[in-house]
Coordinates of C-alpha atoms in Angstrom, one line a residue:
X283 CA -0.4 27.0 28.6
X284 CA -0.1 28.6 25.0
X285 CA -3.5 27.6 22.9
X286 CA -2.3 25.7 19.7
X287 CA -2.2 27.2 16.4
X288 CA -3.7 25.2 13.5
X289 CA -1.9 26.2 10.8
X290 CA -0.2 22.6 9.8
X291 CA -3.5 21.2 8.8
X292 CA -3.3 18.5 5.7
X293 CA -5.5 18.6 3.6
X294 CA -5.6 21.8 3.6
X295 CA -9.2 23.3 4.5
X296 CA -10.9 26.2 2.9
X297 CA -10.6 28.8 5.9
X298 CA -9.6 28.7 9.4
X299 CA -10.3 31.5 11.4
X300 CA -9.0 32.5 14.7
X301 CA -10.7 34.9 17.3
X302 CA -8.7 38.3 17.3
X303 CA -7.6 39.3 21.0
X304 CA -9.0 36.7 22.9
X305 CA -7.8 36.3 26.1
X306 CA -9.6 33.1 27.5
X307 CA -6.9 30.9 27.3
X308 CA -8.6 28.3 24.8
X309 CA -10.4 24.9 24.9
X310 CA -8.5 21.8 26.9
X311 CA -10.1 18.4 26.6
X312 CA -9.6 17.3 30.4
X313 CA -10.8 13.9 32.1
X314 CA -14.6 16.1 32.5
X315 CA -14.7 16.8 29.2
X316 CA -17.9 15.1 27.8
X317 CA -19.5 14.2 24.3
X318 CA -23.1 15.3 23.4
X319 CA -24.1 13.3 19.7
X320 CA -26.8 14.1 18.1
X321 CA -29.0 12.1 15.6
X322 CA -26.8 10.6 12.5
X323 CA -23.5 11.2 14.8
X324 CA -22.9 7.6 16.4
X325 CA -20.4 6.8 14.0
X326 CA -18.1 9.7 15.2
X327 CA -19.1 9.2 18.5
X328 CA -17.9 5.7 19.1
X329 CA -14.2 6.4 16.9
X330 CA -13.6 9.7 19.5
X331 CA -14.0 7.0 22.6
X332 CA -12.5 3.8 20.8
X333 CA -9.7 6.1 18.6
X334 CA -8.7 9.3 20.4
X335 CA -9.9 8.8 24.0
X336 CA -7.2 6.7 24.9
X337 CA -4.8 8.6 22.7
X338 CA -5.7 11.3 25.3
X339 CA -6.1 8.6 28.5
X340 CA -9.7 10.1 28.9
X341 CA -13.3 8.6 29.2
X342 CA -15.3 11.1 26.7
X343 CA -18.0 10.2 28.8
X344 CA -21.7 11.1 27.3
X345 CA -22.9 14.6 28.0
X346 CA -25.5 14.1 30.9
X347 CA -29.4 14.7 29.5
X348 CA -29.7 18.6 28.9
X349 CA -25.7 19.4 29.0
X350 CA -25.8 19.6 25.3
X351 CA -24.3 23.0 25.5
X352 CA -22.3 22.4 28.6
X353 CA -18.7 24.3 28.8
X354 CA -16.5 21.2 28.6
X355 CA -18.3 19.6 25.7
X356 CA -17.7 18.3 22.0
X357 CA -21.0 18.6 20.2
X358 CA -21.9 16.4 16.9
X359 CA -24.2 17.8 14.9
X360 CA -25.7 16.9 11.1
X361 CA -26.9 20.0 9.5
X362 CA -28.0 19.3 6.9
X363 CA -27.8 23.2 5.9
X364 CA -24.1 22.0 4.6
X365 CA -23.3 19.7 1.7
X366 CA -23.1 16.0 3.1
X367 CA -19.2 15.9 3.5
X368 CA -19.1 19.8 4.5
X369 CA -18.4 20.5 8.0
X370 CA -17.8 23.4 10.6
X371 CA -15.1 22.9 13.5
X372 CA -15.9 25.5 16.1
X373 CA -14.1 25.8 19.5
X374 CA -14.7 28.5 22.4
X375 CA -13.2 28.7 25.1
X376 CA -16.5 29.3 27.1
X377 CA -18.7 26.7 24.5
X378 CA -16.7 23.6 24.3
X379 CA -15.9 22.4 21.0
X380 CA -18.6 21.9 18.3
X381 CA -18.1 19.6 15.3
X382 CA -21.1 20.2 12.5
X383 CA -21.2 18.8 9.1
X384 CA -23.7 18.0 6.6
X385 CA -23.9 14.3 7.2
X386 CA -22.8 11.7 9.2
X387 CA -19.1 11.6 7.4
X388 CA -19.1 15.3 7.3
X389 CA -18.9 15.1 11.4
X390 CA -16.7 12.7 11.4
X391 CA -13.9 14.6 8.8
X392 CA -14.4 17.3 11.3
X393 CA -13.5 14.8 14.0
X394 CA -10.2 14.3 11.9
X395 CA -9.2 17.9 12.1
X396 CA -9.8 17.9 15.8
X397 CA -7.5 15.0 16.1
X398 CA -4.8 17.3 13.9
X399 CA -5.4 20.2 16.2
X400 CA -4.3 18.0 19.3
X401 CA -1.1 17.1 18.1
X402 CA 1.0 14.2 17.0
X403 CA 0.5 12.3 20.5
X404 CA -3.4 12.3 19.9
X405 CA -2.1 9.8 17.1
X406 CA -0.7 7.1 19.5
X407 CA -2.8 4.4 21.1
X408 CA -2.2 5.4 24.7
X409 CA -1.1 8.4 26.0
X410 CA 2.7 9.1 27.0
X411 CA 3.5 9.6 30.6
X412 CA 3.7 13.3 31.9
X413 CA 1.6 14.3 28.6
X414 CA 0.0 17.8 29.5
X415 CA -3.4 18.4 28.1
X416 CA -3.3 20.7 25.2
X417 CA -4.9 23.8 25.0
X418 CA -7.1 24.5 21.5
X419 CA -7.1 28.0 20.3
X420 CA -10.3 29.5 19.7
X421 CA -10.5 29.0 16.0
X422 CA -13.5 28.2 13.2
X423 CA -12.5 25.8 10.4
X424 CA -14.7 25.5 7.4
X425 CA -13.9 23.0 4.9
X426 CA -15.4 20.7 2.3
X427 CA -13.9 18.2 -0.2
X428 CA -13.4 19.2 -4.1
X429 CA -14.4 15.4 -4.8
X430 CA -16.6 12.9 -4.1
X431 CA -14.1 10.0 -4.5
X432 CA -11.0 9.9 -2.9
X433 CA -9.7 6.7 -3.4
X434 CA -6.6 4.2 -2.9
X435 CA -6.7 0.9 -4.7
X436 CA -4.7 -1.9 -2.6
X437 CA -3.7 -5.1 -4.7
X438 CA -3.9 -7.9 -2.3
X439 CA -3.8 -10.4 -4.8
X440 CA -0.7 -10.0 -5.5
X441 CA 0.7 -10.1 -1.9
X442 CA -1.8 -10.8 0.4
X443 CA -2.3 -8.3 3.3
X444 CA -4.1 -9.7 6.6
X445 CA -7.2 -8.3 7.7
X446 CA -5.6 -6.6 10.4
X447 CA -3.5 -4.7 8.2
X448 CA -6.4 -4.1 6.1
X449 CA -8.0 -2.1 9.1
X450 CA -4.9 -0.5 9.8
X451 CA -5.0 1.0 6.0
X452 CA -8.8 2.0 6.8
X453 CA -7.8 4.2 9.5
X454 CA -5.0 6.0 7.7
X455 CA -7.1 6.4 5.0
X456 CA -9.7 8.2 7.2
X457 CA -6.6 10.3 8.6
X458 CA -6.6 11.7 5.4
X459 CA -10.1 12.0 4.5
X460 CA -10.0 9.4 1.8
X461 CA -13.5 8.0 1.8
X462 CA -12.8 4.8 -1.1
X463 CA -11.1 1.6 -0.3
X464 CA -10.5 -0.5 -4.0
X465 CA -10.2 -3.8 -2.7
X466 CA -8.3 -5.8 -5.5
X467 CA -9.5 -9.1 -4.6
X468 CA -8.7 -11.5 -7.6
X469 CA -5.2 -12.0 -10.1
X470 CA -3.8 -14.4 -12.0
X471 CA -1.4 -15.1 -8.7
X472 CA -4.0 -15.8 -6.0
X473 CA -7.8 -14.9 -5.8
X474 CA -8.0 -13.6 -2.1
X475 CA -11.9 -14.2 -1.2
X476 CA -14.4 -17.1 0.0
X477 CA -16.9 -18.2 -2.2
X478 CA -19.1 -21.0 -0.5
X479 CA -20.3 -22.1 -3.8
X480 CA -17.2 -22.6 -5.4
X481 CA -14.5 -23.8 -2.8
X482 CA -11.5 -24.1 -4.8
X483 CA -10.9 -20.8 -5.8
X484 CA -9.4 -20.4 -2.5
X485 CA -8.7 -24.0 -1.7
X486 CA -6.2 -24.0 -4.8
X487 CA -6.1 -20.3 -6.2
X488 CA -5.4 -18.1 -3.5
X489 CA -1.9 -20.5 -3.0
X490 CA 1.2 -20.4 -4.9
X491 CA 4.0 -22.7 -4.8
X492 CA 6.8 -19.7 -5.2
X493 CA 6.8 -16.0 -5.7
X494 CA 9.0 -13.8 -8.3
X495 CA 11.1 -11.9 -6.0
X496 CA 11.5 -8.1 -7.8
X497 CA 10.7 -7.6 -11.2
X498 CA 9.7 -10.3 -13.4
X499 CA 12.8 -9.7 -15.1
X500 CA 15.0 -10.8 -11.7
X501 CA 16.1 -14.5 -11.9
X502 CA 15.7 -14.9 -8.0
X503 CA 12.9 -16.3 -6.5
X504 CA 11.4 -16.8 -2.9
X505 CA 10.8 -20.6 -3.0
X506 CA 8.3 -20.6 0.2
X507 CA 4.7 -21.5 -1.1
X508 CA 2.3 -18.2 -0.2
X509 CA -0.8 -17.2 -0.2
X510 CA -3.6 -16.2 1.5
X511 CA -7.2 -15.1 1.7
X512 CA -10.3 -13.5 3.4
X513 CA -13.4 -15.5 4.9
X514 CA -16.6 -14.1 4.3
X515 CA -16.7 -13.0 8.2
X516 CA -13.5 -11.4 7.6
X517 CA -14.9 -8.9 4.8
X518 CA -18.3 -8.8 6.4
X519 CA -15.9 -7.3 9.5
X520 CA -13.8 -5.0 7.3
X521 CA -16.9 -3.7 5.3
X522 CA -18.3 -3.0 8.8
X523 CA -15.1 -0.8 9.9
X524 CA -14.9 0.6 6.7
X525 CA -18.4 2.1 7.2
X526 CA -17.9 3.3 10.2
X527 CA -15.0 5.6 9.0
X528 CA -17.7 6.5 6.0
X529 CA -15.8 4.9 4.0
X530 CA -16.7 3.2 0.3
X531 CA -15.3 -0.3 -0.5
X532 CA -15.4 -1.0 -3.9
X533 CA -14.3 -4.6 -4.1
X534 CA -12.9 -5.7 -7.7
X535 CA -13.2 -9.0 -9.2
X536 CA -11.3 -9.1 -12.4
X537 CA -12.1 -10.3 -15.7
X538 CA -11.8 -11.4 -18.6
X539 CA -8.2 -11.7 -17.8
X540 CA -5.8 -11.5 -14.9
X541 CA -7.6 -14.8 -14.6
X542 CA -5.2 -17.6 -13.9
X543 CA -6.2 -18.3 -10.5
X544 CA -9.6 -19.1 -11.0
X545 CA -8.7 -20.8 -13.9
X546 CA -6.6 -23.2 -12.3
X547 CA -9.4 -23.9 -9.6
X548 CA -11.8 -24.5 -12.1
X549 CA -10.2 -25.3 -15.9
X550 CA -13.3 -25.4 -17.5
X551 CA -13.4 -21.9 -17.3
X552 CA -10.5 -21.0 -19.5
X553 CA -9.9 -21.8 -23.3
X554 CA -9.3 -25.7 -23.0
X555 CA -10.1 -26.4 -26.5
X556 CA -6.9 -24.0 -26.6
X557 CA -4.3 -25.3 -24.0
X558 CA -4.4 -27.8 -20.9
X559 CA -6.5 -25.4 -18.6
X560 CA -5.8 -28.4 -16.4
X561 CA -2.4 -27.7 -16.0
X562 CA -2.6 -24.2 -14.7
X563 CA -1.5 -23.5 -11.4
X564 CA -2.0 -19.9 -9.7
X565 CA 0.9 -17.6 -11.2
X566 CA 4.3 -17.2 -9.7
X567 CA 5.6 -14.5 -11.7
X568 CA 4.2 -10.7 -12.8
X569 CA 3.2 -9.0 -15.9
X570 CA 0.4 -9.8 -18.6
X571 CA -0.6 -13.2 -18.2
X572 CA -1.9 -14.9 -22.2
X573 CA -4.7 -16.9 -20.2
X574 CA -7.8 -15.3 -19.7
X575 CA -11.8 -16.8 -19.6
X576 CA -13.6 -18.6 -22.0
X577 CA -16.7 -16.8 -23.4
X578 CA -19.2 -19.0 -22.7
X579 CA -22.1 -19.3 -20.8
X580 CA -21.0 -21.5 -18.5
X581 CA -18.1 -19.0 -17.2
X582 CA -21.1 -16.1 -17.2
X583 CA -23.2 -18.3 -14.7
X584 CA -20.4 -19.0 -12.8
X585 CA -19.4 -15.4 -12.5
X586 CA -22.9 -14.7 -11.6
X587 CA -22.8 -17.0 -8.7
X588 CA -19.2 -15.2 -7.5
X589 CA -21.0 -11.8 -7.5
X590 CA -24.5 -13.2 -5.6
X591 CA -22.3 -13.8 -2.9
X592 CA -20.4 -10.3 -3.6
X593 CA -23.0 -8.7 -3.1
X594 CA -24.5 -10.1 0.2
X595 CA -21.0 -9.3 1.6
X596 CA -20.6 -6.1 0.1
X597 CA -24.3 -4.5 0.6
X598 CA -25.1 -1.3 -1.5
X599 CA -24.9 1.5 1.2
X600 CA -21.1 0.6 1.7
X601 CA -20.7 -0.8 -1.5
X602 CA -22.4 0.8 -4.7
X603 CA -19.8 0.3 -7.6
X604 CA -18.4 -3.2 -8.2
X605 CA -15.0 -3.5 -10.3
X606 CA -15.1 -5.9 -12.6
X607 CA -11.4 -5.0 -14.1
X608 CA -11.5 -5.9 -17.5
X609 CA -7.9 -4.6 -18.4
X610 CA -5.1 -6.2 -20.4
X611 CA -6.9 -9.2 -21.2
X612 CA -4.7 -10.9 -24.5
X613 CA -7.0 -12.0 -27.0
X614 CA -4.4 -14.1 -29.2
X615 CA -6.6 -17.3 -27.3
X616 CA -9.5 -16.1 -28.3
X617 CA -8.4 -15.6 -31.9
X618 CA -7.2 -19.4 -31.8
X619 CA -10.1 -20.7 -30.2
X620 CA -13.1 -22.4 -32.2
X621 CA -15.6 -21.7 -29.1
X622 CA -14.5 -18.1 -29.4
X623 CA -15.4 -17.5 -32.7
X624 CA -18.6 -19.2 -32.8
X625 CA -19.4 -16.9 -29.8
X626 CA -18.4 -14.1 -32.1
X627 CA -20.6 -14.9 -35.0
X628 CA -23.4 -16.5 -32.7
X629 CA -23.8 -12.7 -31.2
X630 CA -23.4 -11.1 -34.2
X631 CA -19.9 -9.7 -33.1
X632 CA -17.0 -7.9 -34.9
X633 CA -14.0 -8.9 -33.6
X634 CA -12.9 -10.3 -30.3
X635 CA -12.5 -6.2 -28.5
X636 CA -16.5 -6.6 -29.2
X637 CA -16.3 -10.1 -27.6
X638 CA -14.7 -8.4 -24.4
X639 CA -17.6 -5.6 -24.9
X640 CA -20.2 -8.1 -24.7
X641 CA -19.5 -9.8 -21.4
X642 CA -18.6 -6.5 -20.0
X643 CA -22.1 -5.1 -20.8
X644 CA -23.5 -8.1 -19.7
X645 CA -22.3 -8.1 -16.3
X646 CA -23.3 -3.7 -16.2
X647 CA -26.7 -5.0 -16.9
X648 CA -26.5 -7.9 -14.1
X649 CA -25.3 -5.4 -11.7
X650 CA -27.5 -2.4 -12.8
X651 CA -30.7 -4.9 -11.7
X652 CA -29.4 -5.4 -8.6
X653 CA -28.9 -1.9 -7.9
X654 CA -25.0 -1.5 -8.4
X655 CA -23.0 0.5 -11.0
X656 CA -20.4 -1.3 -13.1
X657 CA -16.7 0.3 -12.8
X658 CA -13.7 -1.0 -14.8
X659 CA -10.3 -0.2 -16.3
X660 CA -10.1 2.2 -19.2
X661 CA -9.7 -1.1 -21.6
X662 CA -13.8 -1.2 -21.1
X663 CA -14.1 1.3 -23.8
X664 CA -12.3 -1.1 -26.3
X665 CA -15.5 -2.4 -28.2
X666 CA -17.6 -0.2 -27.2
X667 CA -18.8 1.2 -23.3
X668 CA -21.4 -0.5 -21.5
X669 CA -24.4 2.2 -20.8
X670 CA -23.8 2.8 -17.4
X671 CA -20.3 1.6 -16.3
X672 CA -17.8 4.1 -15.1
X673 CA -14.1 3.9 -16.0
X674 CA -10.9 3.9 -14.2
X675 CA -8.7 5.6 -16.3
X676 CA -5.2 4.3 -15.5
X677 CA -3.4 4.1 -18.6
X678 CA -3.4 8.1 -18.9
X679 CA -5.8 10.4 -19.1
X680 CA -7.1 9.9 -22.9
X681 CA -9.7 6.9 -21.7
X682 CA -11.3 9.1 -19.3
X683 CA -11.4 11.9 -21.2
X684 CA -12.9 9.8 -24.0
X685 CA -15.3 8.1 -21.5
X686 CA -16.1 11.8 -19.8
X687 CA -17.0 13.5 -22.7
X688 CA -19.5 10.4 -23.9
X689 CA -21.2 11.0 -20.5
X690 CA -19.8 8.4 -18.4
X691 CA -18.6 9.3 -14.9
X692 CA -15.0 8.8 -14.2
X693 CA -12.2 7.9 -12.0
X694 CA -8.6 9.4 -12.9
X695 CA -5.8 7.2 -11.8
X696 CA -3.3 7.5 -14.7
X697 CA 0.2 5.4 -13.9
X698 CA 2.2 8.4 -14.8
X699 CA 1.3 10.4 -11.8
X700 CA -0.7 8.0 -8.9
X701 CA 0.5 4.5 -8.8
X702 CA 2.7 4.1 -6.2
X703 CA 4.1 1.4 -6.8
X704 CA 6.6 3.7 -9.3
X705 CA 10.1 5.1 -7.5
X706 CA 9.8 8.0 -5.2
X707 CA 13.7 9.2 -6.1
X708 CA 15.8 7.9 -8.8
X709 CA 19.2 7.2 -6.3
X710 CA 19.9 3.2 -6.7
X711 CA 19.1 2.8 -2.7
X712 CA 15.5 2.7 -4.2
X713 CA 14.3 -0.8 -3.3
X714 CA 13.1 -2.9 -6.3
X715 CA 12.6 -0.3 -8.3
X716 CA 9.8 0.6 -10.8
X717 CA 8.5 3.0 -12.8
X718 CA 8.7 7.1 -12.9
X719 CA 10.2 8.6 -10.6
X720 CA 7.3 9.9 -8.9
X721 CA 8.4 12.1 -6.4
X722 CA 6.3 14.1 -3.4
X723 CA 6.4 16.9 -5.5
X724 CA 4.9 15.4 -8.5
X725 CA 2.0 13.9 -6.9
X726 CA 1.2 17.5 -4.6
X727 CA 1.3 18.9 -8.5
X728 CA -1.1 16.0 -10.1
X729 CA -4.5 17.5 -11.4
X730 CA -7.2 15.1 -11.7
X731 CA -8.9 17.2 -14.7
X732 CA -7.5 17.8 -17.6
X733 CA -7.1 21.3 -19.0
X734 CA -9.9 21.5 -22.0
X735 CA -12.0 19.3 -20.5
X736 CA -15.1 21.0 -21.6
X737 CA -17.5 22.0 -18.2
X738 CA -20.0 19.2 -18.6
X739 CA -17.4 16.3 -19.3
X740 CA -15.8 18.1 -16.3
X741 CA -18.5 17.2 -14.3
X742 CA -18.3 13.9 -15.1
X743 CA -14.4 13.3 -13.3
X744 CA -16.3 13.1 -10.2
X745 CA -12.8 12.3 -8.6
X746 CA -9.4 10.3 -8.4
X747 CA -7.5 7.2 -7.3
X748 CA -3.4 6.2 -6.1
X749 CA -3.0 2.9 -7.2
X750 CA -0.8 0.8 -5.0
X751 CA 0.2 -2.6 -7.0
X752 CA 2.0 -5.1 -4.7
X753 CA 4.0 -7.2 -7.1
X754 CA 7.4 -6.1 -5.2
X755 CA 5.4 -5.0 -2.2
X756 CA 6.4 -8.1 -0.2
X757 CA 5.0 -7.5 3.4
X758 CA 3.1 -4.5 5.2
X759 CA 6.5 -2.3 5.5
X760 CA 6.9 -2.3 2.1
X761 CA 3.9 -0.8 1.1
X762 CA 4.1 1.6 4.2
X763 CA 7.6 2.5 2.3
X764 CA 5.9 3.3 -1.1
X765 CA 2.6 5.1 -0.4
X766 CA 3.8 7.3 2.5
X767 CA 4.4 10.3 2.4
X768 CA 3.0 10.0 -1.3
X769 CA -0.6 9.5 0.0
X770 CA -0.7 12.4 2.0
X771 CA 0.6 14.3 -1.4
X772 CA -2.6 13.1 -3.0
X773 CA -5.3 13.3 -0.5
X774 CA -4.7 17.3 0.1
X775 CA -4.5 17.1 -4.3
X776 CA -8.6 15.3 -4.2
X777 CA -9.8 17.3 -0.9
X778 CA -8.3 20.9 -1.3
X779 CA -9.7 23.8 -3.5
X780 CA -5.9 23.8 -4.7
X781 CA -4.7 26.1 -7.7
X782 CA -3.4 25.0 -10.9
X783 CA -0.4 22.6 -10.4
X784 CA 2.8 25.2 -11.1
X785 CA 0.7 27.7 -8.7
X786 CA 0.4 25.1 -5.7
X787 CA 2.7 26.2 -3.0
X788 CA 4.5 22.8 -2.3
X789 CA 7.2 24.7 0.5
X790 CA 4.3 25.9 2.4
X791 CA 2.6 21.4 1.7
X792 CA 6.7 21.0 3.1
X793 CA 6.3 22.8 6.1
X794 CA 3.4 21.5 7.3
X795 CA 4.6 17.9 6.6
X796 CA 7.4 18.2 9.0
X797 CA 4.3 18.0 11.6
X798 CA 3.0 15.6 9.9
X799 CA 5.6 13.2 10.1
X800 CA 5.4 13.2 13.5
X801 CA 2.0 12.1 13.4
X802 CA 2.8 9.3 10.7
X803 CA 5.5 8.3 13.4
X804 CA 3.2 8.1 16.3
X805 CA 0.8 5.9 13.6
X806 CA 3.8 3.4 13.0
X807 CA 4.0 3.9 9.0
X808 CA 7.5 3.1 8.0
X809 CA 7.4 5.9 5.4
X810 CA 10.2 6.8 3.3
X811 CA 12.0 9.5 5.1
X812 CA 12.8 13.1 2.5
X813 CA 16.5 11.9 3.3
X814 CA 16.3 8.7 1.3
X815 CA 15.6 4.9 2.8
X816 CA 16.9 4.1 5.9
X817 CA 19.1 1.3 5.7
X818 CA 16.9 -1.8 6.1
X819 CA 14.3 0.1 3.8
X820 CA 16.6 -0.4 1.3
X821 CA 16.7 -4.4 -1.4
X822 CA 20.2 -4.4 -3.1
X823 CA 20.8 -6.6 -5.6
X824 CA 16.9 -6.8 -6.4
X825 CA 16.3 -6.1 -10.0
X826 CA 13.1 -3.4 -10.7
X827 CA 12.0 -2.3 -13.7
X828 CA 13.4 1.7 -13.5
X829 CA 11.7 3.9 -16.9
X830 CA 13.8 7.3 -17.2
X831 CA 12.7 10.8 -17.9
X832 CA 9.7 12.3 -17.6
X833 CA 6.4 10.5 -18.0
X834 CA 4.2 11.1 -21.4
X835 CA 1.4 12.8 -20.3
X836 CA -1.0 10.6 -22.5

């Protein structure tokens, strides 16, 4: 058999090296092959038996005591000679297969390339009959990631995924070494997680009694009640899988607006000397919703009690940065509201963007004693920043180069280039379409730092975010539809030591895709195909919300 060549690799690693005029025929993993894991490897270790043994139909069996350095072995090792997501895939024909990185995660991103190597079928959940074992060229790949978040933001708020889906987007996440799950928990349509203390948040807000089907501007609706949420055993089990794939959850809980929900489970929480609070039911439609929190001390202690119980389900080694959104939050309320403005002048407060300031800061210093960091939308910076919070800059890239160059660390996910929620293509077989066009292309050519960005605000981008908003994302194929192949776009674009955008070679990211298709296939992900949707991909007659030209680059 002919050893493999590894040359479709995404994301693209630093180096891979073959061996020059070897004639030993390369590495096959065989029903004797055997796995040696040493300290701070476990992680790795169970996903190659639970993930790619029976992709393979083979035991991995542990390495019998002192057969560390048998032949027909993969060795996990953590130097810690290599930066903690840095790692070193080495395979002999005569010394097995050696996966070394700097950490924990670091072995198990090389684990991810060794999964590549194998080909598509090492994707599928049990092997096909008649498969051959492959045979792994002797090769050395070095790699490390350019930053140290690599995130996709799921909205399940709007459309509720199930936890099973959930763990399916964990493990295509880890595919492409994207190490931070956003977990957009709470909207003005449904607020998706169990709080013992206060029960009808999801006995009344995570259910709606219709649902806006398309744009908000469509007149059709879907008439079935929906909704949906997550027990706490449910995200104590997907925090659990998420650390297992080292990967970050960073669960959001939005205020002072996109607030309806909660609002409607507990009325006293909005403006009632305003409007009947009491009338409010969870949203059933999309866009900016007018009613947002009260400012009073009574909706701080009740958001204080939400995040005690965030926090015990979200610990701080799998969770260090909570969301607390904060973005287009109306004030016209608060401007009509008598509570409001005697909050205003009782703190000694310019305006109501200083009133949004103030609870924002608030809740940096709550979480900053408890040994979390504060992350919201780029609105945060609206009445000034809270000392330590950290700013998802989605509306462009001016907040975060604003935030960045005042010292504050940043996320770039500006609308214009990583929510994939816009259009891939701007053909009217687009389903419900929004946005940009946003194509492959564009994404492979997104740079997360600005050009004169000076070197130490620089520093402070320490990476970069897709956004995938699920307001005409009914159901786990549509979503599929709109972030594949885009994802894989924008994880080589926050792993790879990639040139300036018009330098990228986006042929050669082409080329290797057409393998990589093949492994999204064996995966399941009903990705939009480079032809254009296949028929039942396709929502005729669905009105979107389709924006022409080329997005401002703001």
């Amino acid at each position: 058999m002919t050893p493999e060549n590894p040359v479709q690799l995404i994301p693209a690693p630093m180096s891979v090296e073959g061996i020059e005029g070897s004639d030993r025929g390369g590495f096959a993993l065989d029903a004797r092959t055997t796995v040696s894991a040493g300290p701070g490897t476990g992680s790795t270790e169970r996903w190659l038996r639970s993930t790619l043994a029976p992709a393979l139909g083979l035991a991995l069996a542990p390495a019998a005591e002192g057969e560390g350095a048998a032949k027909n072995t993969i060795r996990l090792v953590v130097d810690e000679t290599l930066e903690p997501e840095e790692y070193r895939l080495r395979i002999r024909a005569d010394e097995g297969v050696e996966l070394r990185g700097g950490s924990g995660a670091g072995v198990f991103w090389a684990a991810q390339t060794l999964r590549q190597l194998l080909g598509p079928d090492a994707f599928r959940r049990a092997p096909l009959a008649g498969t051959k074992p492959v045979v792994l060229a002797e090769q050395t790949v070095e790699d490390r990631p350019r930053f140290s978040w690599r995130g996709m933001m799921l909205d399940v708020a709007r459309h509720f995924t199930h936890k099973s889906d959930v763990l399916r987007y964990l493990d295509l996440l880890a595919a492409h070494k994207l190490n931070v799950f956003h977990f957009h928990l709470t909207d003005d349509q449904g607020w998706r997680i169990e709080i013992k203390r206060y029960p009808k948040l999801t006995e009344i807000g995570a259910w709606r009694a219709r649902t806006k089907w398309g744009h908000r501007f469509s007149d059709l609706w879907d008439e079935k009640p929906y909704g949906g949420y997550y027990t706490q055993d449910d995200i104590r089990e997907i925090v659990a899988y998420a650390a297992e794939r080292h990967i970050t959850v960073v669960p959001e809980i939005d205020i002072p607006g996109h607030s309806q929900a909660a609002i409607a489970a507990y009325p006293e929480l909005g403006n009632s000397d305003v409007i009947d609070t009491a009338a409010l039911a969870p949203w059933e439609t999309w866009g900016v919703n007018p009613n947002v929190l009260a400012p009073t001390e009574y909706t701080v202690r009740f958001y204080e009690g939400v995040l005690e119980e965030v926090l015990e389900l979200f610990p701080a080694d799998v969770s260090p940065f909570i969301h607390m959104g904060g973005d287009e939050c109306p004030k016209d309320q608060w401007k009509q509201s008598p509570t409001a403005q005697a909050r205003i002048e009782e703190l000694g407060l310019a305006d109501e963007d200083e009133l949004q300031s103030w609870m924002i800061r608030h809740f940096d210093d709550w979480l900053s004693h408890r040994g979390r960091r504060l992350i919201g939308w780029d609105e945060i910076l609206e009445g000034g920043l809270a000392q330590g919070a950290t700013v998802s800059s989605w509306r462009g890239y001016a907040g975060g180069i604003t935030a960045a160059e005042a010292g504050h660390d940043v996320v770039m996910c500006p609308e214009q280039q990583v929510y994939l929620d816009h259009r891939q293509d701007g053909g009217t077989d687009e389903p419900m379409p929004i946005g940009y066009v946003r194509t492959l292309e564009d994404v492979y050519r997104f740079e997360p730092v600005p050009p004169g960005l000076s070197p130490e605000a620089a520093a402070h981008v320490i990476g970069t975010q897709a956004n995938v908003w699920t307001e005409v994302m009914q159901d786990r194929s549509r979503i599929d539809y709109q972030v594949f192949p885009r994802l894989v776009a924008f994880a080589e674009v926050a792993w790879s030591a990639l040139p300036a955008p018009e330098a990228r070679d986006f042929e050669g990211f082409e080329r290797r895709m057409a393998e990589h298709y093949r492994r999204l296939d064996a995966l399941g992900v009903d990705y939009r195909p480079p032809g254009g949707p296949l028929p039942w991909q396709k929502r005729p007659g669905v009105q979107g919300f389709p924006r022409e030209g080329a997005p401002p680059n703001v």
